[in-house]
XYZ file of C-alpha atoms in Angstrom:
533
model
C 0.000 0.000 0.000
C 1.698 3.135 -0.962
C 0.886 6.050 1.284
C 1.364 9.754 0.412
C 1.231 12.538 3.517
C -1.698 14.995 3.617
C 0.483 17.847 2.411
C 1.855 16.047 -0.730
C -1.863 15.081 -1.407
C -2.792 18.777 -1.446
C -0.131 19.309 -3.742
C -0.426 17.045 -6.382
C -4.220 18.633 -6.427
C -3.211 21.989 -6.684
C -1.071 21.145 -9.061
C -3.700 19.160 -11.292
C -6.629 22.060 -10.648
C -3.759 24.147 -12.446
C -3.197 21.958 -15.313
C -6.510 21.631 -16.009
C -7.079 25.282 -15.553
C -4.412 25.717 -18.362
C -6.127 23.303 -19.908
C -9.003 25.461 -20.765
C -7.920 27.914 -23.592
C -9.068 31.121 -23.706
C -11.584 32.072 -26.708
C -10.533 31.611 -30.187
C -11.415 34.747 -32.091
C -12.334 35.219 -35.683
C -12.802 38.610 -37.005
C -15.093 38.497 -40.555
C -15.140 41.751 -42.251
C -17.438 42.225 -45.905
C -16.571 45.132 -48.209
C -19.003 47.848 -49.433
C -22.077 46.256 -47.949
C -25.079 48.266 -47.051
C -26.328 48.515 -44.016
C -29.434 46.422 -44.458
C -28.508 43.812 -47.398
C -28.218 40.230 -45.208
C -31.614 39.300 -43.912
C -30.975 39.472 -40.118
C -31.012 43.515 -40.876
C -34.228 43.305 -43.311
C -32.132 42.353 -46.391
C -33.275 40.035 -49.407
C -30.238 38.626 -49.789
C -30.257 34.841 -48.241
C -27.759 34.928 -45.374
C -28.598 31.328 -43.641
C -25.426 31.202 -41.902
C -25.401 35.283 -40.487
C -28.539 35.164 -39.818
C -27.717 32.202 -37.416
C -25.221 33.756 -35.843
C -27.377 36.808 -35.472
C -30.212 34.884 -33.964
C -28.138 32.806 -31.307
C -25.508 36.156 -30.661
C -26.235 39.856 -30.640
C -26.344 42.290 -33.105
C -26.349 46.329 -33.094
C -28.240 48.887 -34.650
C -25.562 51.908 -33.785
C -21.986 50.235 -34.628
C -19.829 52.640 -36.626
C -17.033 52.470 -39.083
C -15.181 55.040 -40.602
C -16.628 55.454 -44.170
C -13.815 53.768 -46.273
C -11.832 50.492 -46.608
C -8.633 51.346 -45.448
C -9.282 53.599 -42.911
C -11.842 51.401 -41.396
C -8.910 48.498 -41.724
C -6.677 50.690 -39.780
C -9.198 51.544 -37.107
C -10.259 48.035 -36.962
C -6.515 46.473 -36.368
C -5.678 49.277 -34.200
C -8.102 50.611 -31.697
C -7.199 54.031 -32.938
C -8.621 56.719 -35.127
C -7.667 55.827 -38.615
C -5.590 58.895 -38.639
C -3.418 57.883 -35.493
C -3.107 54.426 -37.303
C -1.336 55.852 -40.145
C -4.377 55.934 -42.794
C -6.519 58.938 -42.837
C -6.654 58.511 -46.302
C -6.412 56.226 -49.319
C -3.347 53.863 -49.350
C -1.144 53.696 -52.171
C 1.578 56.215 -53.837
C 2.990 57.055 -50.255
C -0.108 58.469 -49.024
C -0.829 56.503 -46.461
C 1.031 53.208 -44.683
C 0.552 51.705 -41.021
C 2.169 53.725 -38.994
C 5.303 51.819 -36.458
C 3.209 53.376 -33.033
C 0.290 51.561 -33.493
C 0.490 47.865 -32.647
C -2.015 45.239 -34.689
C -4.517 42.730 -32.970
C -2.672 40.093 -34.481
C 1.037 41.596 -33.632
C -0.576 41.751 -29.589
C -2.231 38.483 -29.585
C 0.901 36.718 -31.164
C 3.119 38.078 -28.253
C 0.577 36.520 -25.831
C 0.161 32.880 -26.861
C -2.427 33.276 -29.531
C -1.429 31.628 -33.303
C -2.501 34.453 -35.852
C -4.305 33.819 -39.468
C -5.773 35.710 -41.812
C -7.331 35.716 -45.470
C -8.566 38.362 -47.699
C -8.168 41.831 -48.035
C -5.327 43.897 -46.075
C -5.096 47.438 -47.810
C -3.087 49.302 -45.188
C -0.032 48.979 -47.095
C 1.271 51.720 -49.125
C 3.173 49.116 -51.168
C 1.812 46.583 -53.051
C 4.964 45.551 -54.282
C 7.436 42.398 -53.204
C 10.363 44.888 -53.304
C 8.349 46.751 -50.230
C 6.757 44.096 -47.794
C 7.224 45.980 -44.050
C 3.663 46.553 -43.807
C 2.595 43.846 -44.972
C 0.339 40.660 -43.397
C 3.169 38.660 -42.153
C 5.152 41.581 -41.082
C 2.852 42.988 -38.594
C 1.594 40.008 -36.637
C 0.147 37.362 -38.822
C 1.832 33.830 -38.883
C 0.044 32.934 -41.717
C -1.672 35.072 -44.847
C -3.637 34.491 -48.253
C -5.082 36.885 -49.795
C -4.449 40.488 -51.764
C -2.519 43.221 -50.674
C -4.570 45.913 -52.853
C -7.989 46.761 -52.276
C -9.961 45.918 -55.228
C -9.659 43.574 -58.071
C -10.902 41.069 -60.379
C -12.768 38.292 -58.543
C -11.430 35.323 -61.339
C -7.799 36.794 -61.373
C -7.055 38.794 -58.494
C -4.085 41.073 -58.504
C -1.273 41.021 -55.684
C -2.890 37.404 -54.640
C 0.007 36.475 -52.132
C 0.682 33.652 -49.839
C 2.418 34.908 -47.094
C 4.705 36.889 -49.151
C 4.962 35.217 -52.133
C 3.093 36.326 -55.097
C 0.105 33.522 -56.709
C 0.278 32.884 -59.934
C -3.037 31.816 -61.034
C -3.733 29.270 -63.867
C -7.460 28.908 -65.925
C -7.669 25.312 -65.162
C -7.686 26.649 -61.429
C -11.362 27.491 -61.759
C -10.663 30.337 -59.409
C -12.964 32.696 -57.632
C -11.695 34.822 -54.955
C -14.662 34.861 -52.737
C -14.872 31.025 -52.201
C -10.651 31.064 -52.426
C -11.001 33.284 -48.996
C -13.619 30.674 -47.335
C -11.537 27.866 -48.447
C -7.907 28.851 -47.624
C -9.896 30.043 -43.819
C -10.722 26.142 -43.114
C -7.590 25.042 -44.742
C -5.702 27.399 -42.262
C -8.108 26.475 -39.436
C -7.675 22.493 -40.061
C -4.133 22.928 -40.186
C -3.902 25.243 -37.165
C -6.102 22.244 -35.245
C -3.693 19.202 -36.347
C -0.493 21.542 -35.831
C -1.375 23.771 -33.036
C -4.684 22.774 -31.286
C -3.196 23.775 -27.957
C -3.097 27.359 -28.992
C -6.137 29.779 -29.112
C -6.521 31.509 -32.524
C -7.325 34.490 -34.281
C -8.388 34.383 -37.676
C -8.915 38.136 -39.526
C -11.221 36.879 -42.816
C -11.507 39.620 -44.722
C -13.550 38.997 -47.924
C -13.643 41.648 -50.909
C -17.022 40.919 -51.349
C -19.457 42.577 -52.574
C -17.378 45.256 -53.468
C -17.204 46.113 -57.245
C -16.706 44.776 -59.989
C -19.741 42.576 -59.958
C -18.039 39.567 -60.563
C -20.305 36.237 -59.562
C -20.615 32.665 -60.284
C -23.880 31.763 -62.282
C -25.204 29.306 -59.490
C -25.980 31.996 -57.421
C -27.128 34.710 -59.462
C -29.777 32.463 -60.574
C -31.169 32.227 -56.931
C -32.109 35.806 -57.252
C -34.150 35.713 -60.104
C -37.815 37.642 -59.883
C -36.300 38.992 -56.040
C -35.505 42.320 -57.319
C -38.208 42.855 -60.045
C -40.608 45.590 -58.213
C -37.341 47.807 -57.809
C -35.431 49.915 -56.012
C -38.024 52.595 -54.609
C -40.689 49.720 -53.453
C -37.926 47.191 -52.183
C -36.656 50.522 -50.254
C -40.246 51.016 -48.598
C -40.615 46.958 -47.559
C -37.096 47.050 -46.453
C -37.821 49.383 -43.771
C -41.145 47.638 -43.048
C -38.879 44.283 -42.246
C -36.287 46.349 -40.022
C -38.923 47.850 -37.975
C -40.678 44.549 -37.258
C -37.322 42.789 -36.598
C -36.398 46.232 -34.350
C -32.992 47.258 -36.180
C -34.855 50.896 -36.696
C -37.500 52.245 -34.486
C -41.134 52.067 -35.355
C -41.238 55.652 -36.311
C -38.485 55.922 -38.549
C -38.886 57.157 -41.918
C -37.485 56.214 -45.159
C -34.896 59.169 -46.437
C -35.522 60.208 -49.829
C -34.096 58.761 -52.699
C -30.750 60.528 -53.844
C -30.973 63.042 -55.999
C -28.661 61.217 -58.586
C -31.028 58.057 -58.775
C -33.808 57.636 -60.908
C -37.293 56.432 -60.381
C -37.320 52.793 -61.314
C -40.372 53.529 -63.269
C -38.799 55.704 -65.541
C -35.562 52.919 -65.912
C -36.020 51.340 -69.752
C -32.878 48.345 -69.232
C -34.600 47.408 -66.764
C -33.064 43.872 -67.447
C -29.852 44.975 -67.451
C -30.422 46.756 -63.850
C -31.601 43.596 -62.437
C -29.165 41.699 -63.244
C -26.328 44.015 -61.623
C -28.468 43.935 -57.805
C -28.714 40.017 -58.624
C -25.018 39.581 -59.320
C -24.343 41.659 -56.170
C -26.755 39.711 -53.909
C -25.081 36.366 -55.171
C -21.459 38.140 -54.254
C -23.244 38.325 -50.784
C -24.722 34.636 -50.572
C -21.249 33.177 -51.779
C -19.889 34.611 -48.838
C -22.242 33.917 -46.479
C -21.799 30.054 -47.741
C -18.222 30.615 -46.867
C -18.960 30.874 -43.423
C -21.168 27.959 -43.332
C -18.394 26.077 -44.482
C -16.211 27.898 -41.373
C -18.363 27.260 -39.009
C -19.046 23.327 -39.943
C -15.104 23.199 -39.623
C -15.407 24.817 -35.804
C -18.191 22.383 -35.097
C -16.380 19.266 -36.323
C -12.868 20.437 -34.150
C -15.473 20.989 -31.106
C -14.280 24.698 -30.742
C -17.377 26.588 -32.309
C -18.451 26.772 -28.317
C -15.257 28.528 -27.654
C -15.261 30.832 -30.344
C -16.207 34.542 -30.629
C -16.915 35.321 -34.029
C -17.503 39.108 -35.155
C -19.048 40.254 -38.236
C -19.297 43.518 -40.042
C -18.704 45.694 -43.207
C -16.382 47.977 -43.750
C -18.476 51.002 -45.017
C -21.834 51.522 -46.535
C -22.789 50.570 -50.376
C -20.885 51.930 -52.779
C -22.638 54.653 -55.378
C -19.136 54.714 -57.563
C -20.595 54.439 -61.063
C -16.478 53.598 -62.226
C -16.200 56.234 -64.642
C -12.429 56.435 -65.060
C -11.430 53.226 -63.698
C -8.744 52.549 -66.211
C -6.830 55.749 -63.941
C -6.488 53.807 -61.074
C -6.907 49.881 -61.713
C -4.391 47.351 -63.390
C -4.672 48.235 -67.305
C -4.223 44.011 -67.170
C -7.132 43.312 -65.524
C -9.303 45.775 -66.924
C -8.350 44.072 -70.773
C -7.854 40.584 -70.935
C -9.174 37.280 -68.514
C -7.067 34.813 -67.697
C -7.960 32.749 -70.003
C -7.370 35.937 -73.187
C -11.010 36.798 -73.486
C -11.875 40.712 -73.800
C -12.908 42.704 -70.579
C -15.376 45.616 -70.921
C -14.616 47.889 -67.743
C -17.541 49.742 -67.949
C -21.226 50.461 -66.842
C -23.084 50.156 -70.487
C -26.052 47.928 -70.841
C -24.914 45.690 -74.050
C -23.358 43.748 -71.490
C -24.763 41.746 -68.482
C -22.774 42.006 -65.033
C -21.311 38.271 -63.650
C -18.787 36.970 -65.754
C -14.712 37.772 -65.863
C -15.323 39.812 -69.077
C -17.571 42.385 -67.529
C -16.386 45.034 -64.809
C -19.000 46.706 -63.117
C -20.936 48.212 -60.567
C -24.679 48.466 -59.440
C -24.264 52.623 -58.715
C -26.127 55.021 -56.654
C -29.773 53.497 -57.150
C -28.766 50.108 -55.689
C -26.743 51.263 -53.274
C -29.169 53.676 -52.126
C -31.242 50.165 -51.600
C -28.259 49.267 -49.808
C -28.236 51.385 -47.085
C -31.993 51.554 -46.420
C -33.162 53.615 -44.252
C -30.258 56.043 -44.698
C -28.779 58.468 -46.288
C -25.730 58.448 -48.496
C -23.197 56.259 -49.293
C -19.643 55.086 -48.800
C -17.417 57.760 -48.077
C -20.123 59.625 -46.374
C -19.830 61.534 -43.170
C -23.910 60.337 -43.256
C -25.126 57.067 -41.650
C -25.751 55.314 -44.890
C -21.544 56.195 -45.211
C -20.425 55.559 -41.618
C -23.418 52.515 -40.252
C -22.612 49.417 -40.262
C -24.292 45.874 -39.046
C -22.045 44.808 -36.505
C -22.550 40.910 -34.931
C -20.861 38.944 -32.125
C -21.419 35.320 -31.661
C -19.978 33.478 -28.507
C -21.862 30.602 -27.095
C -19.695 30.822 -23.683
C -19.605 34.518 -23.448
C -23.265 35.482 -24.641
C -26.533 34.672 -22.468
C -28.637 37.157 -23.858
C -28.917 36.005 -27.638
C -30.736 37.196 -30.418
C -30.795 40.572 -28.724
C -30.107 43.701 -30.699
C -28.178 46.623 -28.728
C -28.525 49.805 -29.715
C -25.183 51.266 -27.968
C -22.935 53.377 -29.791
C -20.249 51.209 -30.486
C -17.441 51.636 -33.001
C -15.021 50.194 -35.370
C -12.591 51.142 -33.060
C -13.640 48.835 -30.190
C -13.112 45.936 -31.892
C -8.791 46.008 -30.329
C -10.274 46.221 -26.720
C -12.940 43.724 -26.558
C -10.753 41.222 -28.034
C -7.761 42.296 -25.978
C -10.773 41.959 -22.791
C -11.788 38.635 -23.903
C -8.462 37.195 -24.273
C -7.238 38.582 -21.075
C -4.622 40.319 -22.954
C -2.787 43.691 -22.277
C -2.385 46.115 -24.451
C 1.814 47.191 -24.520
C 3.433 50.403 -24.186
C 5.916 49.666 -27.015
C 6.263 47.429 -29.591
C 9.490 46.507 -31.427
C 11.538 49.420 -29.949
C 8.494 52.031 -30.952
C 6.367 53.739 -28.649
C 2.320 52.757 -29.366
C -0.329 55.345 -28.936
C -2.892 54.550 -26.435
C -5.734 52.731 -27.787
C -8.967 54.917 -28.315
C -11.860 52.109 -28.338
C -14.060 50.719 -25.360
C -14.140 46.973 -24.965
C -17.958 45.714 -25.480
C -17.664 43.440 -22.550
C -19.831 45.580 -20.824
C -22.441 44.547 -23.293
C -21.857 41.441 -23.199
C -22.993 41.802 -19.719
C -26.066 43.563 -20.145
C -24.412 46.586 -19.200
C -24.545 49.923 -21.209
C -21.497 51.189 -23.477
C -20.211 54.612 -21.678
C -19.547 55.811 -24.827
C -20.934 59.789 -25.455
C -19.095 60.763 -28.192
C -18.100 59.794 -31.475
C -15.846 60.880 -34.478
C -15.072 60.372 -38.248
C -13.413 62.289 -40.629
C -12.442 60.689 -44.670
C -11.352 62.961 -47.716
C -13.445 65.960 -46.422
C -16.547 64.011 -44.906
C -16.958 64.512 -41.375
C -18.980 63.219 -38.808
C -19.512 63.773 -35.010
C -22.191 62.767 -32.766
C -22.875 63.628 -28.833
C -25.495 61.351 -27.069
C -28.405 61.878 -29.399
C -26.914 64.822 -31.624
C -24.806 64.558 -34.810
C -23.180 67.082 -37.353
C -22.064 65.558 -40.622
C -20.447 67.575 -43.280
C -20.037 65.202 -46.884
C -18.808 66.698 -50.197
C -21.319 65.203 -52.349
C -23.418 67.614 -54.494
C -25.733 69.251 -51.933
C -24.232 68.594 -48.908
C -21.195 70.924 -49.296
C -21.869 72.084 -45.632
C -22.019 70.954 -41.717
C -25.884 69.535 -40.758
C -27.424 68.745 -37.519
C -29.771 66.130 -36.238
C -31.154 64.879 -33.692
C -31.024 61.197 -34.148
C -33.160 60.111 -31.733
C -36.492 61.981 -33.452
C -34.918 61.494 -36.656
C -32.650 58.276 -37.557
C -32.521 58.907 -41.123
C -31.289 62.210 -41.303
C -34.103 63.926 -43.396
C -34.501 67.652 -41.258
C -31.450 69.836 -40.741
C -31.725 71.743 -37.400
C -28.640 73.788 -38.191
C -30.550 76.642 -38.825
C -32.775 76.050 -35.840
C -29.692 75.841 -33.328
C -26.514 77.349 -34.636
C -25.058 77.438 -31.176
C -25.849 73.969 -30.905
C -23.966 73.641 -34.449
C -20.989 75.543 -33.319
C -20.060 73.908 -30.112
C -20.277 70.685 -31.941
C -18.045 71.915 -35.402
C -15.387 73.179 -32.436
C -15.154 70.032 -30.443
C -15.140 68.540 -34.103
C -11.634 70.312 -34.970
C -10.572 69.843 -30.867
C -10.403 65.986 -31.885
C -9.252 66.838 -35.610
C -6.226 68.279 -34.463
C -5.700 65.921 -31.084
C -5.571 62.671 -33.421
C -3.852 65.027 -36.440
C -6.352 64.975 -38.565
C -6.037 68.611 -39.392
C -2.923 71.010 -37.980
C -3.144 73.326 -34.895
């Protein structure tokens, strides 16, 4: 009979309880971001699009009806990997031609995480580079945190033959009996990653940054799934707007008295459209960008189920900016001349908006323009790039069986893009540093949303946005947005509590109002640099 003294006893099970505690890994995270979706397009928000797998997350997680972003892809990247104001992160502006890079002294989720135990992934769309080129790669995936990246380093592209499609950092050369689409190449290389990461690394937590490109232009979409949307569109933008709303207010994304803004100036009646054909088939080839990815998460959440970590896993999911009005006039000025002439395979590419050709294959290059995207973004005003909330609102939706009790709830907190760095620092009990490689990092701007996850409210009072010109500010209820679209050439007020959509400007009304709000504007303008002292 072996015998072990009292004390030793009490060891070995303190010793256990710890291993076990270890044991227990803390949260994996995935981060899914979409690009130039409106606010309302999946159907947990009041879309006709069918989003099976959101919608699930929606219904057994949380989702907001005040989350913010910052307008614009990059900026809303930078914001999103940072915790800062886009401008603090380096990218108050577009990327490219040294305009804009990540700045050294701010730190990525992924650079943070990595330090602390956590293996780092992501696929998709990175855009906070200023280079695009192999000769340049400091700011790229891989260099700022991520063990692991597929995807492109430029913003936009062709969906059949991407350019700057890089593993890690080694450029893909794609081949036409590859059969490639990018949207499906993002969902697949995210559970090859994750079933790798599982066989290789399964003691680890993770945190997996899937950032697809769709539904941003050009329309590019596999047949399959355009045909699903046949007849779905047919009664048009301005009666889809008006049954739109009707959804959101019965599913309570908008309250019951909000009204539908007007149409934009620069879209038509769809009575008075004549290729009406031609129309229908752009908003079907978008909502089919929107379904493949949507199946792409199915597929990423079947591989979390089948690894038994989907319990463990907080999974967020947003869009970078509102729908996009760009009608591409001028494209060939700031696209690959490669892509915009020739598919892979040598057939002719039409990079233009003309109805003698339908949107969906390689050969076209398109997008659906201000009417659609006025669909988009229903009830608001505005598009991408827009100080406005049809520019700056976003549907924003966590999912964490562990962490969330109160599911299928939908929080109306101001939150921002710029919380995103805190709550998952929060979550994975992580510290945000100092420095980082020798640099000093600026203090993070964002609140975590654990309090929400709590059934606690937000303390946030104030936001702020500011992208090529367009502004945007809100106190508590009030908020001053200044866009240079035709029209809007000036700083507006609302109250957004009587008035979501943005349709009476109370500048007039209360100019004092107006001008303590434009000054604390510029007080945070020149605090995070976006404009000198």
């Amino acid at each position: 009979m072996i015998f072990i003294r009292k004390s030793i006893l009490y060891t070995v099970v303190a010793v256990i309880a710890s291993l076990q505690l270890s044991a227990q890994k803390r949260p994996n995270v995935i981060l899914i971001m979409a690009d130039d979706m409106g606010f309302s397009d999946i159907g947990c928000y009041g879309g006709e699009v069918k989003t099976p797998n959101i919608d699930m997350l929606a219904k057994n997680g949380l989702r907001f009806s005040q989350f913010y972003n910052n307008a614009r892809c990059c900026p809303t990247r930078a914001a999103l990997l940072t915790g800062l104001y886009p401008h603090q992160a380096g990218i108050g502006g577009m990327v490219g031609n040294g305009h804009a890079d990540l700045s050294k002294n701010a730190v990525t989720i992924a650079e943070v995480l990595k330090t602390n135990g956590y293996a780092t992934y992501m696929t998709g769309k990175w855009h906070v580079a200023d280079s695009n080129s192999n000769e340049d790669i400091h700011n790229w995936p891989n260099q700022r945190g991520f063990d692991h990246f597929f995807g492109t380093i430029e913003g936009a592209g062709s969906y059949y033959d991407p350019k700057t499609l890089t593993y890690n950092n080694k450029p893909v050369q794609l081949k036409t009996k590859d059969n490639f689409y990018y949207t499906d190449a993002i969902s697949d290389s995210t559970v090859t990653f994750l079933d790798q990461h599982f066989k290789e690394k399964s003691q680890k937590p993770l945190f997996f940054y899937v950032a697809y490109t769709a539904p941003h232009w050009p329309l590019h979409a596999l047949e399959k799934d355009i045909k699903k949307y046949k007849g779905v569109f047919d009664k048009g933008w301005d009666v889809l707007r008006e049954e739109r709303l009707a959804r959101m207010k019965k599913l309570g994304i908008v309250p019951e008295y909000t009204k539908l803004s007007n149409r934009n100036s620069t879209a038509k009646a769809w009575d008075s459209i004549e290729n009406k054909e031609w129309e229908l088939q752009r908003m079907m080839t978008y909502a089919a960008q929107i379904d493949n990815m949507d199946q792409g998460i199915g597929r990423i959440i079947q591989k979390l189920k089948k690894e038994g970590e989907f319990e463990n896993t907080l999974i967020l999911f947003l869009s970078d900016n509102g729908g996009c009005a760009e009608n591409l006039d001028g494209v060939d000025k700031f696209m690959d001349s490669r892509e915009l002439t020739i598919t892979l395979d040598g057939k002719k590419v039409t990079p233009k908006n003309i109805p003698t050709m339908m949107a969906g294959p390689a050969t076209s290059y398109m997008s659906y323009a201000e009417a659609w995207a006025n669909l988009s973004n229903t009830p608001y005003r505005n598009y991408k790039k827009s100080g406005h909330e049809g520019g700056v609102a976003t549907p924003f939706i966590m999912h964490w069986p562990k962490g969330i009790t109160n599911k299928n709830s939908i929080k109306t907190d101001v939150a921002s893009i710029i919380d995103l760095m805190p709550t998952i620092l929060d979550i994975a009990k992580t510290s945000y540093p100092l420095t980082f490689n020798k640099n000093k990092i600026i203090p993070m701007e964002g609140l975590s949303l654990m309090t929400v996850l709590q059934n606690k409210k937000l303390d946030r009072d104030e936001w702020f946005m500011e992208h090529g010109t367009n502004k945007g500010y809100r106190k508590g209820d009030w908020k001053i947005a200044y866009s240079k679209e035709v029209g809007d050439k000036k700083w507006e007020l609302f109250n957004l509590k009587e008035d979501p959509t943005e349709r009476i400007d109370l500048a007039a009304k209360d100019p004092e109002r107006l001008k303590t709000m434009i000054d604390r504007w510029f007080e945070w303008a020149r605090r995070v640099k976006v404009v000198g002292k």
